[in-house]
Amino acid sequence: MTYIIEGQTGDWEVVVGLEVHAQIASKAKLFSGSATEFGARPNTQVSLVDAAMPGMLPVINEYCVEQAVKTGLGLKARINLESVFERKNYFYADLPQGYQISQYLKPVVGEGVVVIALPGAAPREVGIERLHMEQDAGKSLHDQDPRRTYVDLNRSGVALMEIVSKPDLRSPEEAGFFVRKIRSIVRYLGTCDGNMEQGSMRADVNVSVRKVGETGYRTRAEIKNVNSIRFIMETIEHEAERQVEVYETGGEVVQETRLYDADLGLTRSMRAKEFAHDYRYFPDPDLLPLVLSQEYVDTIAATLPELPDDKNARFISDYGLSPYDAGVLVAERETAEYFETVARGRDAKQAANWVTGNLFGALNKKGLTITASPVSAENLGALLDLMADDTISGRIAKDVFEQMMDTGKAPGAIVEEKGLKQITDTGPIEEAVDRVIAGNPDQARQYRDGNGKTLGWFMGQVMKATGGKANPKLVNQILRAKLRE
Ligand code: MN
């Protein structure tokens, strides 16, 4: 499972740390009451505070603080009862204040841990260094006019959580799993929608390489604002290879900020990396330190939902699922809830098979998410009941399921309408068996001569003759008896 780059001078490993920017799911911004809705017309969600008009004062949004604390608890991290907002000074056209309000020396959340489980490998802990709150900048629009750049301040002041990992990741795959896990946790908590296409989650990727066996870290490059898991994985691969080549041709990797160009499949230098002292951080004099009581934190802790790891463990112990199936089912909260509704009081493994197999396959084909599934969890459960009490066979169930998918109807109604009830009367089955045997004397002789495989062929014929509705167990019994006559 180890990711090794074989160079001219030996084997190299990659060292990755991520800074995940997660937009807090809040209707208002971090320090103003402006709306945060995605896709609004440019500059329609901008207050005087967001536009940094002289004399405007920031007011902390308590709801955002609560979401940051909740996320910290979800990352099993220490919550700092006192944290401080600081000004990170830099100039950019989409940053009207001339500084970003962030947290630096005293973030609201300290060290934590996230567990990632790659297929075929033992689960591994990845350290969380910190989580701090900060405001987002506006957006420069370079594609609206051939000669001008426009600035949209709708995003200016939107609340972000920056989740910083320790440099514990050792491959593109691990980085991909880590981001997926973070996304899964914030979605369970409801603190961020995790929507990477809309930019609600994006990552700065810190990459360095070192010879296998080396213990210290070498100089890293930071690739900014990577906005999909696939790009995060690709950028690590390309950047690690670039650095190995730099070292192997006698060069030195410099600390710098780079950009990932997905079209060319390479990273390129954006600017020499600033160091923290370049930003002239200092506590924002307009904001008091953020002081929380332990009681406040405990109250939030009491509202935490069951998180993916705990749910995973419970699915394995209570439902007897394989770690793989459990992992697939808990990745999204909605999927886990759907599964539990189907499994409750029923055969859990069968429920898991139907959800991860038939249902996922059908949803995929239609391009739907589970929340938009035409087949409700209750109806899928009812379908399993119809199989369990022998009303329909497993084969018919697949047809019924397809129709449920197309119509959204309950399985009972479809079975009734189409007359799909399983035939469990021996009379009609015996008749069908007699007819099939009489019509195929050669095959019947083969069976009697000891060719056991012929039985399967006869099963198929009788099932076909009964429109697939005959109870297979009965067909098998009656066939054997009659073929021996
Ligand atoms: Mn940041």
GROMACS .gro file of C-alpha atoms and ligand atoms in nm:
model
  486
    1MET     CA    1   0.000   0.000   0.000
    2THR     CA    2   0.299   0.234   0.041
    3TYR     CA    3   0.337   0.491  -0.230
    4ILE     CA    4   0.693   0.500  -0.355
    5ILE     CA    5   0.849   0.700  -0.637
    6GLU     CA    6   1.143   0.511  -0.781
    7GLY     CA    7   1.408   0.763  -0.877
    8GLN     CA    8   1.754   0.737  -1.031
    9THR     CA    9   1.913   0.782  -0.691
   10GLY     CA   10   1.678   0.564  -0.489
   11ASP     CA   11   1.325   0.539  -0.354
   12TRP     CA   12   1.131   0.848  -0.248
   13GLU     CA   13   0.819   0.887  -0.038
   14VAL     CA   14   0.574   1.175  -0.037
   15VAL     CA   15   0.471   1.375   0.271
   16VAL     CA   16   0.139   1.555   0.253
   17GLY     CA   17  -0.047   1.789   0.485
   18LEU     CA   18  -0.380   1.947   0.396
   19GLU     CA   19  -0.552   2.270   0.485
   20VAL     CA   20  -0.920   2.214   0.417
   21HIS     CA   21  -1.131   2.526   0.390
   22ALA     CA   22  -1.490   2.438   0.477
   23GLN     CA   23  -1.760   2.700   0.444
   24ILE     CA   24  -1.981   2.706   0.751
   25ALA     CA   25  -2.342   2.626   0.666
   26SER     CA   26  -2.481   2.956   0.795
   27LYS     CA   27  -2.739   3.187   0.640
   28ALA     CA   28  -2.540   3.493   0.751
   29LYS     CA   29  -2.171   3.586   0.727
   30LEU     CA   30  -1.912   3.559   1.005
   31PHE     CA   31  -1.914   3.927   1.103
   32SER     CA   32  -2.223   4.067   0.928
   33GLY     CA   33  -2.587   3.982   0.865
   34SER     CA   34  -2.558   3.955   0.485
   35ALA     CA   35  -2.693   3.648   0.311
   36THR     CA   36  -2.459   3.372   0.190
   37GLU     CA   37  -2.676   3.198  -0.068
   38PHE     CA   38  -2.481   3.040  -0.354
   39GLY     CA   39  -2.535   3.166  -0.707
   40ALA     CA   40  -2.684   3.507  -0.623
   41ARG     CA   41  -2.625   3.796  -0.867
   42PRO     CA   42  -2.283   3.956  -0.812
   43ASN     CA   43  -2.263   4.213  -0.530
   44THR     CA   44  -2.622   4.164  -0.411
   45GLN     CA   45  -2.521   4.012  -0.075
   46VAL     CA   46  -2.280   4.276   0.048
   47SER     CA   47  -2.322   4.485   0.360
   48LEU     CA   48  -2.116   4.791   0.447
   49VAL     CA   49  -1.907   4.566   0.673
   50ASP     CA   50  -1.831   4.322   0.389
   51ALA     CA   51  -1.734   4.613   0.163
   52ALA     CA   52  -1.507   4.746   0.442
   53MET     CA   53  -1.655   5.094   0.448
   54PRO     CA   54  -1.465   5.318   0.691
   55GLY     CA   55  -1.587   5.294   1.047
   56MET     CA   56  -1.780   4.970   1.005
   57LEU     CA   57  -1.736   4.725   1.293
   58PRO     CA   58  -1.750   4.345   1.280
   59VAL     CA   59  -1.993   4.159   1.511
   60ILE     CA   60  -1.930   3.789   1.565
   61ASN     CA   61  -2.204   3.551   1.445
   62GLU     CA   62  -2.268   3.316   1.738
   63TYR     CA   63  -2.421   3.050   1.517
   64CYS     CA   64  -2.091   3.020   1.328
   65VAL     CA   65  -1.899   2.981   1.654
   66GLU     CA   66  -2.132   2.697   1.751
   67GLN     CA   67  -2.069   2.521   1.418
   68ALA     CA   68  -1.692   2.551   1.458
   69VAL     CA   69  -1.706   2.405   1.810
   70LYS     CA   70  -1.933   2.126   1.690
   71THR     CA   71  -1.690   2.043   1.409
   72GLY     CA   72  -1.399   2.045   1.656
   73LEU     CA   73  -1.583   1.795   1.873
   74GLY     CA   74  -1.655   1.582   1.565
   75LEU     CA   75  -1.280   1.578   1.495
   76LYS     CA   76  -1.224   1.459   1.854
   77ALA     CA   77  -1.024   1.775   1.909
   78ARG     CA   78  -0.951   1.995   2.206
   79ILE     CA   79  -1.175   2.303   2.222
   80ASN     CA   80  -0.992   2.616   2.334
   81LEU     CA   81  -1.213   2.815   2.570
   82GLU     CA   82  -1.027   3.130   2.476
   83SER     CA   83  -0.936   3.211   2.119
   84VAL     CA   84  -0.837   3.531   1.942
   85PHE     CA   85  -0.921   3.683   1.604
   86GLU     CA   86  -0.623   3.840   1.430
   87ARG     CA   87  -0.569   4.044   1.118
   88LYS     CA   88  -0.376   3.876   0.840
   89ASN     CA   89  -0.258   4.165   0.627
   90TYR     CA   90  -0.224   4.146   0.253
   91PHE     CA   91  -0.340   4.341  -0.047
   92TYR     CA   92  -0.569   4.205  -0.312
   93ALA     CA   93  -0.845   4.364  -0.519
   94ASP     CA   94  -1.109   4.125  -0.384
   95LEU     CA   95  -1.009   4.193  -0.022
   96PRO     CA   96  -1.143   4.545   0.047
   97GLN     CA   97  -1.033   4.549   0.414
   98GLY     CA   98  -0.668   4.498   0.318
   99TYR     CA   99  -0.662   4.217   0.573
  100GLN     CA  100  -0.844   3.895   0.643
  101ILE     CA  101  -0.982   3.837   0.992
  102SER     CA  102  -0.853   3.494   1.089
  103GLN     CA  103  -0.724   3.314   1.395
  104TYR     CA  104  -0.352   3.261   1.430
  105LEU     CA  105  -0.179   3.204   1.765
  106LYS     CA  106  -0.497   3.101   1.948
  107PRO     CA  107  -0.738   2.906   1.727
  108VAL     CA  108  -1.078   2.797   1.861
  109VAL     CA  109  -0.993   2.426   1.811
  110GLY     CA  110  -0.665   2.248   1.888
  111GLU     CA  111  -0.531   1.901   1.813
  112GLY     CA  112  -0.762   1.621   1.711
  113VAL     CA  113  -0.764   1.299   1.513
  114VAL     CA  114  -0.940   1.150   1.211
  115VAL     CA  115  -0.936   0.781   1.119
  116ILE     CA  116  -0.904   0.679   0.755
  117ALA     CA  117  -0.958   0.324   0.633
  118LEU     CA  118  -0.822   0.240   0.289
  119PRO     CA  119  -0.942  -0.086   0.136
  120GLY     CA  120  -0.712  -0.370   0.231
  121ALA     CA  121  -0.519  -0.166   0.489
  122ALA     CA  122  -0.556  -0.131   0.864
  123PRO     CA  123  -0.740   0.188   0.972
  124ARG     CA  124  -0.493   0.472   1.031
  125GLU     CA  125  -0.507   0.784   1.245
  126VAL     CA  126  -0.432   1.119   1.083
  127GLY     CA  127  -0.356   1.404   1.319
  128ILE     CA  128  -0.549   1.731   1.311
  129GLU     CA  129  -0.326   2.024   1.399
  130ARG     CA  130  -0.600   2.282   1.451
  131LEU     CA  131  -0.923   2.431   1.325
  132HIS     CA  132  -0.965   2.805   1.309
  133MET     CA  133  -1.238   3.039   1.194
  134GLU     CA  134  -1.176   3.304   0.931
  135GLN     CA  135  -1.360   3.513   0.676
  136ASP     CA  136  -1.350   3.440   0.304
  137ALA     CA  137  -1.236   3.698   0.048
  138GLY     CA  138  -1.441   3.818  -0.248
  139LYS     CA  139  -1.399   3.679  -0.595
  140SER     CA  140  -1.216   3.826  -0.893
  141LEU     CA  141  -1.394   3.750  -1.220
  142HIS     CA  142  -1.146   3.738  -1.507
  143ASP     CA  143  -1.379   3.592  -1.770
  144GLN     CA  144  -1.647   3.864  -1.795
  145ASP     CA  145  -1.456   4.109  -2.012
  146PRO     CA  146  -1.151   4.076  -2.237
  147ARG     CA  147  -0.968   4.368  -2.077
  148ARG     CA  148  -1.108   4.412  -1.728
  149THR     CA  149  -1.132   4.208  -1.411
  150TYR     CA  150  -1.453   4.245  -1.213
  151VAL     CA  151  -1.487   4.195  -0.840
  152ASP     CA  152  -1.784   4.017  -0.677
  153LEU     CA  153  -1.801   4.070  -0.301
  154ASN     CA  154  -2.085   3.826  -0.230
  155ARG     CA  155  -1.832   3.584  -0.081
  156SER     CA  156  -1.653   3.857   0.114
  157GLY     CA  157  -1.693   3.783   0.484
  158VAL     CA  158  -1.846   3.436   0.447
  159ALA     CA  159  -1.748   3.215   0.743
  160LEU     CA  160  -1.487   2.947   0.687
  161MET     CA  161  -1.338   2.678   0.904
  162GLU     CA  162  -0.980   2.603   0.811
  163ILE     CA  163  -0.903   2.247   0.916
  164VAL     CA  164  -0.528   2.186   0.917
  165SER     CA  165  -0.394   1.830   0.920
  166LYS     CA  166  -0.054   1.722   1.045
  167PRO     CA  167   0.186   1.609   0.769
  168ASP     CA  168   0.068   1.250   0.825
  169LEU     CA  169  -0.053   1.159   0.477
  170ARG     CA  170   0.176   0.945   0.261
  171SER     CA  171  -0.002   0.898  -0.071
  172PRO     CA  172  -0.254   1.061  -0.305
  173GLU     CA  173  -0.506   0.791  -0.206
  174GLU     CA  174  -0.468   0.865   0.165
  175ALA     CA  175  -0.522   1.235   0.096
  176GLY     CA  176  -0.835   1.150  -0.103
  177PHE     CA  177  -0.970   0.934   0.179
  178PHE     CA  178  -0.887   1.202   0.435
  179VAL     CA  179  -1.085   1.470   0.250
  180ARG     CA  180  -1.374   1.229   0.200
  181LYS     CA  181  -1.372   1.156   0.572
  182ILE     CA  182  -1.368   1.524   0.666
  183ARG     CA  183  -1.655   1.584   0.424
  184SER     CA  184  -1.849   1.294   0.569
  185ILE     CA  185  -1.801   1.425   0.925
  186VAL     CA  186  -1.907   1.786   0.850
  187ARG     CA  187  -2.208   1.660   0.658
  188TYR     CA  188  -2.313   1.436   0.947
  189LEU     CA  189  -2.277   1.737   1.176
  190GLY     CA  190  -2.454   1.968   0.932
  191THR     CA  191  -2.181   2.230   0.980
  192CYS     CA  192  -2.081   2.246   0.610
  193ASP     CA  193  -2.256   2.109   0.303
  194GLY     CA  194  -1.925   1.973   0.169
  195ASN     CA  195  -2.018   2.076  -0.184
  196MET     CA  196  -1.684   2.099  -0.363
  197GLU     CA  197  -1.832   2.198  -0.701
  198GLN     CA  198  -1.977   2.511  -0.543
  199GLY     CA  199  -1.654   2.578  -0.359
  200SER     CA  200  -1.794   2.512  -0.009
  201MET     CA  201  -1.495   2.286   0.043
  202ARG     CA  202  -1.151   2.334  -0.107
  203ALA     CA  203  -0.801   2.247  -0.001
  204ASP     CA  204  -0.450   2.387   0.004
  205VAL     CA  205  -0.216   2.093  -0.043
  206ASN     CA  206   0.130   2.091   0.114
  207VAL     CA  207   0.365   1.849  -0.056
  208SER     CA  208   0.724   1.751   0.009
  209VAL     CA  209   0.928   1.440  -0.070
  210ARG     CA  210   1.207   1.261   0.112
  211LYS     CA  211   1.420   0.954   0.065
  212VAL     CA  212   1.266   0.642   0.218
  213GLY     CA  213   1.420   0.609   0.565
  214GLU     CA  214   1.479   0.982   0.617
  215THR     CA  215   1.315   1.116   0.932
  216GLY     CA  216   1.311   1.494   0.894
  217TYR     CA  217   1.098   1.687   0.651
  218ARG     CA  218   1.232   1.861   0.343
  219THR     CA  219   1.106   2.191   0.199
  220ARG     CA  220   0.744   2.182   0.094
  221ALA     CA  221   0.548   2.355  -0.178
  222GLU     CA  222   0.189   2.460  -0.124
  223ILE     CA  223  -0.065   2.411  -0.401
  224LYS     CA  224  -0.352   2.652  -0.346
  225ASN     CA  225  -0.727   2.617  -0.379
  226VAL     CA  226  -0.769   2.268  -0.520
  227ASN     CA  227  -1.141   2.209  -0.555
  228SER     CA  228  -1.202   1.839  -0.613
  229ILE     CA  229  -1.080   1.516  -0.460
  230ARG     CA  230  -0.957   1.394  -0.795
  231PHE     CA  231  -0.752   1.713  -0.845
  232ILE     CA  232  -0.611   1.687  -0.492
  233MET     CA  233  -0.486   1.337  -0.572
  234GLU     CA  234  -0.351   1.437  -0.913
  235THR     CA  235  -0.175   1.744  -0.784
  236ILE     CA  236   0.011   1.540  -0.519
  237GLU     CA  237   0.123   1.292  -0.781
  238HIS     CA  238   0.251   1.557  -1.021
  239GLU     CA  239   0.409   1.777  -0.756
  240ALA     CA  240   0.590   1.485  -0.589
  241GLU     CA  241   0.732   1.373  -0.922
  242ARG     CA  242   0.844   1.727  -1.001
  243GLN     CA  243   1.025   1.760  -0.668
  244VAL     CA  244   1.201   1.424  -0.708
  245GLU     CA  245   1.325   1.539  -1.046
  246VAL     CA  246   1.447   1.870  -0.903
  247TYR     CA  247   1.650   1.688  -0.636
  248GLU     CA  248   1.780   1.424  -0.873
  249THR     CA  249   1.906   1.685  -1.120
  250GLY     CA  250   2.098   1.858  -0.844
  251GLY     CA  251   1.848   2.131  -0.763
  252GLU     CA  252   1.673   2.244  -0.447
  253VAL     CA  253   1.299   2.264  -0.388
  254VAL     CA  254   1.203   2.614  -0.279
  255GLN     CA  255   0.919   2.704  -0.046
  256GLU     CA  256   0.658   2.856  -0.273
  257THR     CA  257   0.294   2.871  -0.360
  258ARG     CA  258   0.195   2.683  -0.674
  259LEU     CA  259  -0.121   2.634  -0.877
  260TYR     CA  260  -0.253   2.309  -1.019
  261ASP     CA  261  -0.331   2.321  -1.389
  262ALA     CA  262  -0.570   2.030  -1.444
  263ASP     CA  263  -0.565   2.071  -1.823
  264LEU     CA  264  -0.188   2.034  -1.846
  265GLY     CA  265  -0.163   1.796  -1.551
  266LEU     CA  266   0.112   1.993  -1.375
  267THR     CA  267   0.167   2.247  -1.103
  268ARG     CA  268   0.326   2.582  -1.177
  269SER     CA  269   0.478   2.846  -0.959
  270MET     CA  270   0.248   3.129  -0.854
  271ARG     CA  271   0.461   3.324  -0.611
  272ALA     CA  272   0.739   3.279  -0.360
  273LYS     CA  273   0.579   3.157  -0.040
  274GLU     CA  274   0.515   3.420   0.219
  275PHE     CA  275   0.613   3.338   0.573
  276ALA     CA  276   0.380   3.409   0.861
  277HIS     CA  277   0.576   3.721   0.957
  278ASP     CA  278   0.510   3.868   0.612
  279TYR     CA  279   0.143   3.895   0.704
  280ARG     CA  280   0.206   4.109   1.014
  281TYR     CA  281  -0.055   3.924   1.216
  282PHE     CA  282  -0.190   4.112   1.516
  283PRO     CA  283  -0.503   4.078   1.731
  284ASP     CA  284  -0.797   4.259   1.573
  285PRO     CA  285  -0.863   4.560   1.799
  286ASP     CA  286  -1.228   4.564   1.686
  287LEU     CA  287  -1.296   4.220   1.833
  288LEU     CA  288  -1.266   4.095   2.189
  289PRO     CA  289  -1.111   3.754   2.254
  290LEU     CA  290  -1.368   3.478   2.204
  291VAL     CA  291  -1.434   3.326   2.546
  292LEU     CA  292  -1.647   3.014   2.580
  293SER     CA  293  -1.761   2.837   2.895
  294GLN     CA  294  -1.707   2.465   2.941
  295GLU     CA  295  -2.082   2.442   2.999
  296TYR     CA  296  -2.147   2.591   2.653
  297VAL     CA  297  -1.913   2.334   2.495
  298ASP     CA  298  -2.075   2.049   2.690
  299THR     CA  299  -2.420   2.158   2.574
  300ILE     CA  300  -2.304   2.139   2.212
  301ALA     CA  301  -2.135   1.803   2.275
  302ALA     CA  302  -2.466   1.666   2.401
  303THR     CA  303  -2.632   1.744   2.066
  304LEU     CA  304  -2.377   1.564   1.847
  305PRO     CA  305  -2.526   1.296   1.623
  306GLU     CA  306  -2.377   0.949   1.597
  307LEU     CA  307  -2.071   1.001   1.373
  308PRO     CA  308  -1.951   0.779   1.085
  309ASP     CA  309  -1.692   0.580   1.287
  310ASP     CA  310  -1.937   0.493   1.565
  311LYS     CA  311  -2.208   0.410   1.316
  312ASN     CA  312  -1.963   0.192   1.125
  313ALA     CA  313  -1.874  -0.005   1.439
  314ARG     CA  314  -2.241  -0.045   1.529
  315PHE     CA  315  -2.337  -0.164   1.179
  316ILE     CA  316  -2.069  -0.432   1.201
  317SER     CA  317  -2.163  -0.550   1.552
  318ASP     CA  318  -2.543  -0.512   1.536
  319TYR     CA  319  -2.613  -0.608   1.178
  320GLY     CA  320  -2.319  -0.842   1.114
  321LEU     CA  321  -2.211  -0.641   0.808
  322SER     CA  322  -1.864  -0.668   0.656
  323PRO     CA  323  -1.638  -0.367   0.724
  324TYR     CA  324  -1.657  -0.288   0.354
  325ASP     CA  325  -2.039  -0.282   0.339
  326ALA     CA  326  -2.056  -0.086   0.664
  327GLY     CA  327  -1.809   0.169   0.525
  328VAL     CA  328  -2.012   0.217   0.208
  329LEU     CA  329  -2.337   0.254   0.401
  330VAL     CA  330  -2.214   0.507   0.659
  331ALA     CA  331  -2.026   0.738   0.419
  332GLU     CA  332  -2.339   0.952   0.381
  333ARG     CA  333  -2.581   1.004   0.666
  334GLU     CA  334  -2.882   0.974   0.436
  335THR     CA  335  -2.765   0.636   0.306
  336ALA     CA  336  -2.712   0.508   0.660
  337GLU     CA  337  -3.062   0.616   0.763
  338TYR     CA  338  -3.214   0.461   0.452
  339PHE     CA  339  -3.037   0.132   0.520
  340GLU     CA  340  -3.147   0.121   0.883
  341THR     CA  341  -3.511   0.173   0.787
  342VAL     CA  342  -3.487  -0.119   0.544
  343ALA     CA  343  -3.291  -0.343   0.783
  344ARG     CA  344  -3.495  -0.291   1.099
  345GLY     CA  345  -3.663  -0.622   1.186
  346ARG     CA  346  -3.543  -0.783   0.863
  347ASP     CA  347  -3.245  -0.979   0.730
  348ALA     CA  348  -2.976  -0.706   0.754
  349LYS     CA  349  -2.731  -0.865   0.512
  350GLN     CA  350  -3.004  -0.899   0.251
  351ALA     CA  351  -3.101  -0.536   0.315
  352ALA     CA  352  -2.736  -0.427   0.270
  353ASN     CA  353  -2.710  -0.622  -0.056
  354TRP     CA  354  -3.023  -0.461  -0.196
  355VAL     CA  355  -2.918  -0.109  -0.095
  356THR     CA  356  -2.555  -0.127  -0.214
  357GLY     CA  357  -2.636  -0.345  -0.516
  358ASN     CA  358  -2.975  -0.300  -0.681
  359LEU     CA  359  -3.063   0.040  -0.538
  360PHE     CA  360  -2.722   0.209  -0.588
  361GLY     CA  361  -2.702   0.062  -0.940
  362ALA     CA  362  -3.047   0.190  -1.035
  363LEU     CA  363  -2.991   0.535  -0.880
  364ASN     CA  364  -2.660   0.561  -1.060
  365LYS     CA  365  -2.822   0.481  -1.391
  366LYS     CA  366  -3.080   0.755  -1.336
  367GLY     CA  367  -2.821   0.999  -1.198
  368LEU     CA  368  -3.015   1.037  -0.871
  369THR     CA  369  -2.902   1.068  -0.512
  370ILE     CA  370  -3.057   0.853  -0.241
  371THR     CA  371  -3.267   1.142  -0.109
  372ALA     CA  372  -3.436   1.161  -0.450
  373SER     CA  373  -3.488   0.784  -0.476
  374PRO     CA  374  -3.826   0.690  -0.628
  375VAL     CA  375  -3.810   0.375  -0.412
  376SER     CA  376  -3.856   0.477  -0.049
  377ALA     CA  377  -3.684   0.282   0.229
  378GLU     CA  378  -4.027   0.170   0.352
  379ASN     CA  379  -4.117   0.033   0.008
  380LEU     CA  380  -3.785  -0.148  -0.030
  381GLY     CA  381  -3.847  -0.305   0.312
  382ALA     CA  382  -4.194  -0.411   0.200
  383LEU     CA  383  -4.037  -0.575  -0.106
  384LEU     CA  384  -3.806  -0.780   0.117
  385ASP     CA  385  -4.113  -0.882   0.322
  386LEU     CA  386  -4.287  -1.009   0.009
  387MET     CA  387  -3.986  -1.232  -0.060
  388ALA     CA  388  -3.959  -1.345   0.302
  389ASP     CA  389  -4.318  -1.467   0.316
  390ASP     CA  390  -4.291  -1.632  -0.028
  391THR     CA  391  -4.543  -1.399  -0.194
  392ILE     CA  392  -4.288  -1.345  -0.471
  393SER     CA  393  -3.961  -1.512  -0.569
  394GLY     CA  394  -3.624  -1.334  -0.576
  395ARG     CA  395  -3.638  -1.327  -0.954
  396ILE     CA  396  -3.977  -1.158  -0.965
  397ALA     CA  397  -3.860  -0.920  -0.694
  398LYS     CA  398  -3.602  -0.781  -0.934
  399ASP     CA  399  -3.874  -0.708  -1.191
  400VAL     CA  400  -4.098  -0.553  -0.926
  401PHE     CA  401  -3.806  -0.339  -0.807
  402GLU     CA  402  -3.749  -0.207  -1.157
  403GLN     CA  403  -4.112  -0.103  -1.179
  404MET     CA  404  -4.094   0.057  -0.835
  405MET     CA  405  -3.797   0.255  -0.962
  406ASP     CA  406  -3.994   0.372  -1.266
  407THR     CA  407  -4.327   0.444  -1.096
  408GLY     CA  408  -4.254   0.501  -0.727
  409LYS     CA  409  -4.539   0.261  -0.644
  410ALA     CA  410  -4.546   0.026  -0.345
  411PRO     CA  411  -4.441  -0.333  -0.426
  412GLY     CA  412  -4.771  -0.482  -0.301
  413ALA     CA  413  -4.966  -0.271  -0.549
  414ILE     CA  414  -4.741  -0.375  -0.839
  415VAL     CA  415  -4.763  -0.746  -0.749
  416GLU     CA  416  -5.143  -0.718  -0.726
  417GLU     CA  417  -5.183  -0.519  -1.050
  418LYS     CA  418  -4.963  -0.743  -1.261
  419GLY     CA  419  -5.066  -1.070  -1.101
  420LEU     CA  420  -4.712  -1.156  -0.999
  421LYS     CA  421  -4.795  -1.353  -0.687
  422GLN     CA  422  -4.589  -1.664  -0.656
  423ILE     CA  423  -4.765  -1.990  -0.741
  424THR     CA  424  -4.746  -2.208  -0.434
  425ASP     CA  425  -5.037  -2.440  -0.522
  426THR     CA  426  -4.890  -2.773  -0.626
  427GLY     CA  427  -5.172  -2.829  -0.879
  428PRO     CA  428  -5.074  -2.575  -1.146
  429ILE     CA  429  -4.703  -2.648  -1.093
  430GLU     CA  430  -4.756  -3.022  -1.145
  431GLU     CA  431  -4.951  -2.946  -1.462
  432ALA     CA  432  -4.668  -2.731  -1.596
  433VAL     CA  433  -4.408  -2.995  -1.505
  434ASP     CA  434  -4.609  -3.267  -1.678
  435ARG     CA  435  -4.641  -3.057  -1.990
  436VAL     CA  436  -4.268  -2.975  -2.006
  437ILE     CA  437  -4.160  -3.338  -1.949
  438ALA     CA  438  -4.406  -3.468  -2.208
  439GLY     CA  439  -4.281  -3.213  -2.460
  440ASN     CA  440  -3.913  -3.300  -2.410
  441PRO     CA  441  -3.876  -3.679  -2.393
  442ASP     CA  442  -3.506  -3.668  -2.503
  443GLN     CA  443  -3.399  -3.445  -2.214
  444ALA     CA  444  -3.606  -3.653  -1.973
  445ARG     CA  445  -3.420  -3.964  -2.088
  446GLN     CA  446  -3.084  -3.790  -2.041
  447TYR     CA  447  -3.179  -3.708  -1.685
  448ARG     CA  448  -3.277  -4.065  -1.614
  449ASP     CA  449  -2.947  -4.179  -1.773
  450GLY     CA  450  -2.769  -3.985  -1.501
  451ASN     CA  451  -2.707  -3.640  -1.655
  452GLY     CA  452  -2.787  -3.427  -1.346
  453LYS     CA  453  -2.733  -3.101  -1.532
  454THR     CA  454  -3.056  -3.154  -1.722
  455LEU     CA  455  -3.245  -3.071  -1.404
  456GLY     CA  456  -3.139  -2.707  -1.425
  457TRP     CA  457  -3.258  -2.691  -1.783
  458PHE     CA  458  -3.597  -2.834  -1.680
  459MET     CA  459  -3.620  -2.580  -1.396
  460GLY     CA  460  -3.574  -2.301  -1.647
  461GLN     CA  461  -3.843  -2.440  -1.877
  462VAL     CA  462  -4.099  -2.476  -1.598
  463MET     CA  463  -4.024  -2.128  -1.463
  464LYS     CA  464  -4.071  -1.992  -1.814
  465ALA     CA  465  -4.397  -2.180  -1.854
  466THR     CA  466  -4.528  -2.022  -1.532
  467GLY     CA  467  -4.412  -1.671  -1.617
  468GLY     CA  468  -4.141  -1.696  -1.349
  469LYS     CA  469  -4.407  -1.710  -1.080
  470ALA     CA  470  -4.377  -2.071  -0.962
  471ASN     CA  471  -4.215  -2.123  -0.625
  472PRO     CA  472  -3.869  -2.252  -0.725
  473LYS     CA  473  -3.841  -2.487  -0.428
  474LEU     CA  474  -4.169  -2.658  -0.517
  475VAL     CA  475  -4.075  -2.677  -0.886
  476ASN     CA  476  -3.750  -2.847  -0.792
  477GLN     CA  477  -3.923  -3.102  -0.568
  478ILE     CA  478  -4.196  -3.186  -0.815
  479LEU     CA  479  -3.953  -3.207  -1.109
  480ARG     CA  480  -3.726  -3.454  -0.929
  481ALA     CA  481  -4.021  -3.671  -0.831
  482LYS     CA  482  -4.179  -3.669  -1.175
  483LEU     CA  483  -3.855  -3.722  -1.369
  484ARG     CA  484  -3.786  -4.032  -1.162
  485GLU     CA  485  -4.127  -4.183  -1.246
  486MN      MN  486  -0.703   3.001   0.524
   0.00000   0.00000   0.00000
